[in-house]
JSON list of C-alpha atoms in Angstrom, two decimals:
[
{"chain": "B", "resi": 264, "resn": "THR", "atom": "CA", "xyz": [-18.12, 39.51, 54.08]},
{"chain": "B", "resi": 265, "resn": "PHE", "atom": "CA", "xyz": [-15.01, 41.24, 55.01]},
{"chain": "B", "resi": 266, "resn": "VAL", "atom": "CA", "xyz": [-14.68, 45.50, 54.55]},
{"chain": "B", "resi": 267, "resn": "ARG", "atom": "CA", "xyz": [-11.53, 47.11, 54.63]},
{"chain": "B", "resi": 268, "resn": "ARG", "atom": "CA", "xyz": [-11.12, 50.80, 54.85]},
{"chain": "B", "resi": 269, "resn": "VAL", "atom": "CA", "xyz": [-8.14, 53.20, 54.67]},
{"chain": "B", "resi": 270, "resn": "GLY", "atom": "CA", "xyz": [-8.96, 56.59, 55.71]},
{"chain": "B", "resi": 271, "resn": "ALA", "atom": "CA", "xyz": [-7.83, 59.72, 54.00]},
{"chain": "B", "resi": 272, "resn": "PHE", "atom": "CA", "xyz": [-4.38, 61.27, 55.09]},
{"chain": "B", "resi": 273, "resn": "ASP", "atom": "CA", "xyz": [-2.02, 63.88, 54.06]},
{"chain": "B", "resi": 274, "resn": "SER", "atom": "CA", "xyz": [1.04, 62.66, 51.69]},
{"chain": "B", "resi": 275, "resn": "SER", "atom": "CA", "xyz": [4.47, 63.78, 52.31]},
{"chain": "B", "resi": 276, "resn": "ASP", "atom": "CA", "xyz": [5.55, 62.75, 48.82]},
{"chain": "B", "resi": 277, "resn": "ALA", "atom": "CA", "xyz": [3.95, 65.41, 47.02]},
{"chain": "B", "resi": 278, "resn": "GLN", "atom": "CA", "xyz": [2.84, 69.09, 47.49]},
{"chain": "B", "resi": 279, "resn": "LEU", "atom": "CA", "xyz": [0.43, 71.26, 45.46]},
{"chain": "B", "resi": 280, "resn": "ALA", "atom": "CA", "xyz": [1.39, 74.32, 43.95]},
{"chain": "B", "resi": 281, "resn": "ASP", "atom": "CA", "xyz": [0.62, 76.57, 47.10]},
{"chain": "B", "resi": 282, "resn": "GLY", "atom": "CA", "xyz": [2.67, 74.12, 49.25]},
{"chain": "B", "resi": 283, "resn": "THR", "atom": "CA", "xyz": [0.07, 72.27, 51.03]},
{"chain": "B", "resi": 284, "resn": "LEU", "atom": "CA", "xyz": [0.43, 68.53, 51.08]},
{"chain": "B", "resi": 285, "resn": "TYR", "atom": "CA", "xyz": [-1.57, 66.34, 48.55]},
{"chain": "B", "resi": 286, "resn": "ARG", "atom": "CA", "xyz": [-4.59, 64.48, 50.03]},
{"chain": "B", "resi": 287, "resn": "ILE", "atom": "CA", "xyz": [-4.65, 61.03, 49.40]},
{"chain": "B", "resi": 288, "resn": "PRO", "atom": "CA", "xyz": [-8.55, 60.13, 49.64]},
{"chain": "B", "resi": 289, "resn": "SER", "atom": "CA", "xyz": [-9.95, 57.04, 51.77]},
{"chain": "B", "resi": 290, "resn": "TRP", "atom": "CA", "xyz": [-10.20, 53.79, 49.85]},
{"chain": "B", "resi": 291, "resn": "THR", "atom": "CA", "xyz": [-12.70, 51.13, 50.72]},
{"chain": "B", "resi": 292, "resn": "THR", "atom": "CA", "xyz": [-12.79, 47.37, 49.72]},
{"chain": "B", "resi": 293, "resn": "THR", "atom": "CA", "xyz": [-15.20, 44.54, 50.04]},
{"chain": "B", "resi": 294, "resn": "ASN", "atom": "CA", "xyz": [-14.41, 40.71, 49.95]},
{"chain": "B", "resi": 295, "resn": "LEU", "atom": "CA", "xyz": [-17.31, 38.39, 49.57]},
{"chain": "B", "resi": 296, "resn": "TRP", "atom": "CA", "xyz": [-17.35, 34.54, 50.28]},
{"chain": "B", "resi": 297, "resn": "LEU", "atom": "CA", "xyz": [-19.72, 31.68, 50.18]},
{"chain": "B", "resi": 298, "resn": "GLU", "atom": "CA", "xyz": [-18.56, 28.59, 51.83]},
{"chain": "B", "resi": 299, "resn": "HIS", "atom": "CA", "xyz": [-20.34, 25.07, 51.93]},
{"chain": "B", "resi": 300, "resn": "ARG", "atom": "CA", "xyz": [-19.13, 22.27, 54.44]},
{"chain": "B", "resi": 301, "resn": "PHE", "atom": "CA", "xyz": [-19.86, 18.88, 53.86]},
{"chain": "B", "resi": 302, "resn": "GLY", "atom": "CA", "xyz": [-20.72, 16.21, 56.52]},
{"chain": "B", "resi": 303, "resn": "LYS", "atom": "CA", "xyz": [-19.79, 12.71, 56.92]},
{"chain": "B", "resi": 304, "resn": "HIS", "atom": "CA", "xyz": [-21.88, 11.14, 54.21]},
{"chain": "B", "resi": 305, "resn": "GLY", "atom": "CA", "xyz": [-19.35, 7.82, 53.43]},
{"chain": "B", "resi": 306, "resn": "ASN", "atom": "CA", "xyz": [-17.66, 9.41, 50.30]},
{"chain": "B", "resi": 307, "resn": "LEU", "atom": "CA", "xyz": [-14.78, 11.55, 49.01]},
{"chain": "B", "resi": 308, "resn": "LEU", "atom": "CA", "xyz": [-16.08, 14.67, 50.19]},
{"chain": "B", "resi": 309, "resn": "ASP", "atom": "CA", "xyz": [-16.47, 13.91, 53.94]},
{"chain": "B", "resi": 310, "resn": "ASN", "atom": "CA", "xyz": [-15.05, 16.58, 56.38]},
{"chain": "B", "resi": 311, "resn": "SER", "atom": "CA", "xyz": [-14.38, 18.90, 53.41]},
{"chain": "B", "resi": 312, "resn": "SER", "atom": "CA", "xyz": [-15.46, 22.50, 52.53]},
{"chain": "B", "resi": 313, "resn": "VAL", "atom": "CA", "xyz": [-15.41, 24.35, 49.40]},
{"chain": "B", "resi": 314, "resn": "ARG", "atom": "CA", "xyz": [-15.25, 28.23, 49.33]},
{"chain": "B", "resi": 315, "resn": "LEU", "atom": "CA", "xyz": [-15.63, 30.92, 46.66]},
{"chain": "B", "resi": 316, "resn": "THR", "atom": "CA", "xyz": [-14.18, 34.15, 47.40]},
{"chain": "B", "resi": 317, "resn": "VAL", "atom": "CA", "xyz": [-14.34, 37.35, 45.48]},
{"chain": "B", "resi": 318, "resn": "ARG", "atom": "CA", "xyz": [-11.86, 39.74, 46.66]},
{"chain": "B", "resi": 319, "resn": "ASN", "atom": "CA", "xyz": [-12.41, 43.53, 45.83]},
{"chain": "B", "resi": 320, "resn": "VAL", "atom": "CA", "xyz": [-15.68, 43.05, 44.63]},
{"chain": "B", "resi": 321, "resn": "ALA", "atom": "CA", "xyz": [-16.20, 46.75, 43.34]},
{"chain": "B", "resi": 322, "resn": "ASP", "atom": "CA", "xyz": [-12.66, 46.43, 41.47]},
{"chain": "B", "resi": 323, "resn": "ARG", "atom": "CA", "xyz": [-11.61, 49.75, 43.03]},
{"chain": "B", "resi": 324, "resn": "ASP", "atom": "CA", "xyz": [-8.12, 50.93, 41.93]},
{"chain": "B", "resi": 325, "resn": "PRO", "atom": "CA", "xyz": [-5.95, 52.35, 44.84]},
{"chain": "B", "resi": 326, "resn": "PRO", "atom": "CA", "xyz": [-5.67, 56.19, 45.03]},
{"chain": "B", "resi": 327, "resn": "LEU", "atom": "CA", "xyz": [-2.77, 57.92, 43.32]},
{"chain": "B", "resi": 328, "resn": "SER", "atom": "CA", "xyz": [0.10, 59.02, 44.90]},
{"chain": "B", "resi": 329, "resn": "GLY", "atom": "CA", "xyz": [3.82, 60.12, 44.42]},
{"chain": "B", "resi": 330, "resn": "ARG", "atom": "CA", "xyz": [5.21, 57.03, 45.23]},
{"chain": "B", "resi": 331, "resn": "SER", "atom": "CA", "xyz": [7.24, 54.96, 42.67]},
{"chain": "B", "resi": 332, "resn": "LEU", "atom": "CA", "xyz": [4.46, 52.64, 42.17]},
{"chain": "B", "resi": 333, "resn": "GLY", "atom": "CA", "xyz": [1.78, 55.28, 42.00]},
{"chain": "B", "resi": 334, "resn": "PHE", "atom": "CA", "xyz": [0.44, 54.26, 45.13]},
{"chain": "B", "resi": 335, "resn": "TYR", "atom": "CA", "xyz": [1.20, 53.51, 48.87]},
{"chain": "B", "resi": 336, "resn": "SER", "atom": "CA", "xyz": [1.73, 49.64, 48.50]},
{"chain": "B", "resi": 337, "resn": "SER", "atom": "CA", "xyz": [1.79, 49.41, 52.35]},
{"chain": "B", "resi": 338, "resn": "LEU", "atom": "CA", "xyz": [-1.71, 50.66, 52.47]},
{"chain": "B", "resi": 339, "resn": "HIS", "atom": "CA", "xyz": [-3.05, 49.75, 49.13]},
{"chain": "B", "resi": 340, "resn": "ASN", "atom": "CA", "xyz": [-2.97, 47.22, 46.59]},
{"chain": "B", "resi": 341, "resn": "ALA", "atom": "CA", "xyz": [-3.38, 47.54, 42.95]},
{"chain": "B", "resi": 342, "resn": "LEU", "atom": "CA", "xyz": [-4.73, 43.75, 42.17]},
{"chain": "B", "resi": 343, "resn": "GLY", "atom": "CA", "xyz": [-8.09, 44.62, 41.66]},
{"chain": "B", "resi": 344, "resn": "ARG", "atom": "CA", "xyz": [-10.87, 41.97, 41.63]},
{"chain": "B", "resi": 345, "resn": "GLY", "atom": "CA", "xyz": [-9.88, 38.50, 42.11]},
{"chain": "B", "resi": 346, "resn": "TYR", "atom": "CA", "xyz": [-11.78, 35.20, 42.03]},
{"chain": "B", "resi": 347, "resn": "TYR", "atom": "CA", "xyz": [-10.70, 32.05, 44.41]},
{"chain": "B", "resi": 348, "resn": "LEU", "atom": "CA", "xyz": [-11.89, 28.55, 44.70]},
{"chain": "B", "resi": 349, "resn": "THR", "atom": "CA", "xyz": [-10.51, 26.66, 47.69]},
{"chain": "B", "resi": 350, "resn": "LEU", "atom": "CA", "xyz": [-11.37, 23.14, 48.58]},
{"chain": "B", "resi": 351, "resn": "THR", "atom": "CA", "xyz": [-10.26, 21.92, 52.14]},
{"chain": "B", "resi": 352, "resn": "LYS", "atom": "CA", "xyz": [-10.16, 18.44, 53.31]},
{"chain": "B", "resi": 353, "resn": "SER", "atom": "CA", "xyz": [-9.81, 17.31, 57.08]},
{"chain": "B", "resi": 354, "resn": "PHE", "atom": "CA", "xyz": [-8.56, 13.73, 57.69]},
{"chain": "B", "resi": 355, "resn": "ASP", "atom": "CA", "xyz": [-9.88, 12.69, 61.18]}
]
């Protein structure tokens, strides 16, 4: 499990009608993975592992901002939930 949090901050890209800076809210995403490692059993999967990863489990959108993409791409991403299957093999 991996949790990533970007704290709230004031954006210099946008101001409210009263002149105060627009507040970008905090953003937290969670990634989960499950991994199985195969031992030495005399078959093709010897010294291998398989991992299933789910990125941004809650499918949280990034907070809106006045930037050209609509969010701070250096701090947030708009890719949403993603699923990944990784197979790794070691030839020792």
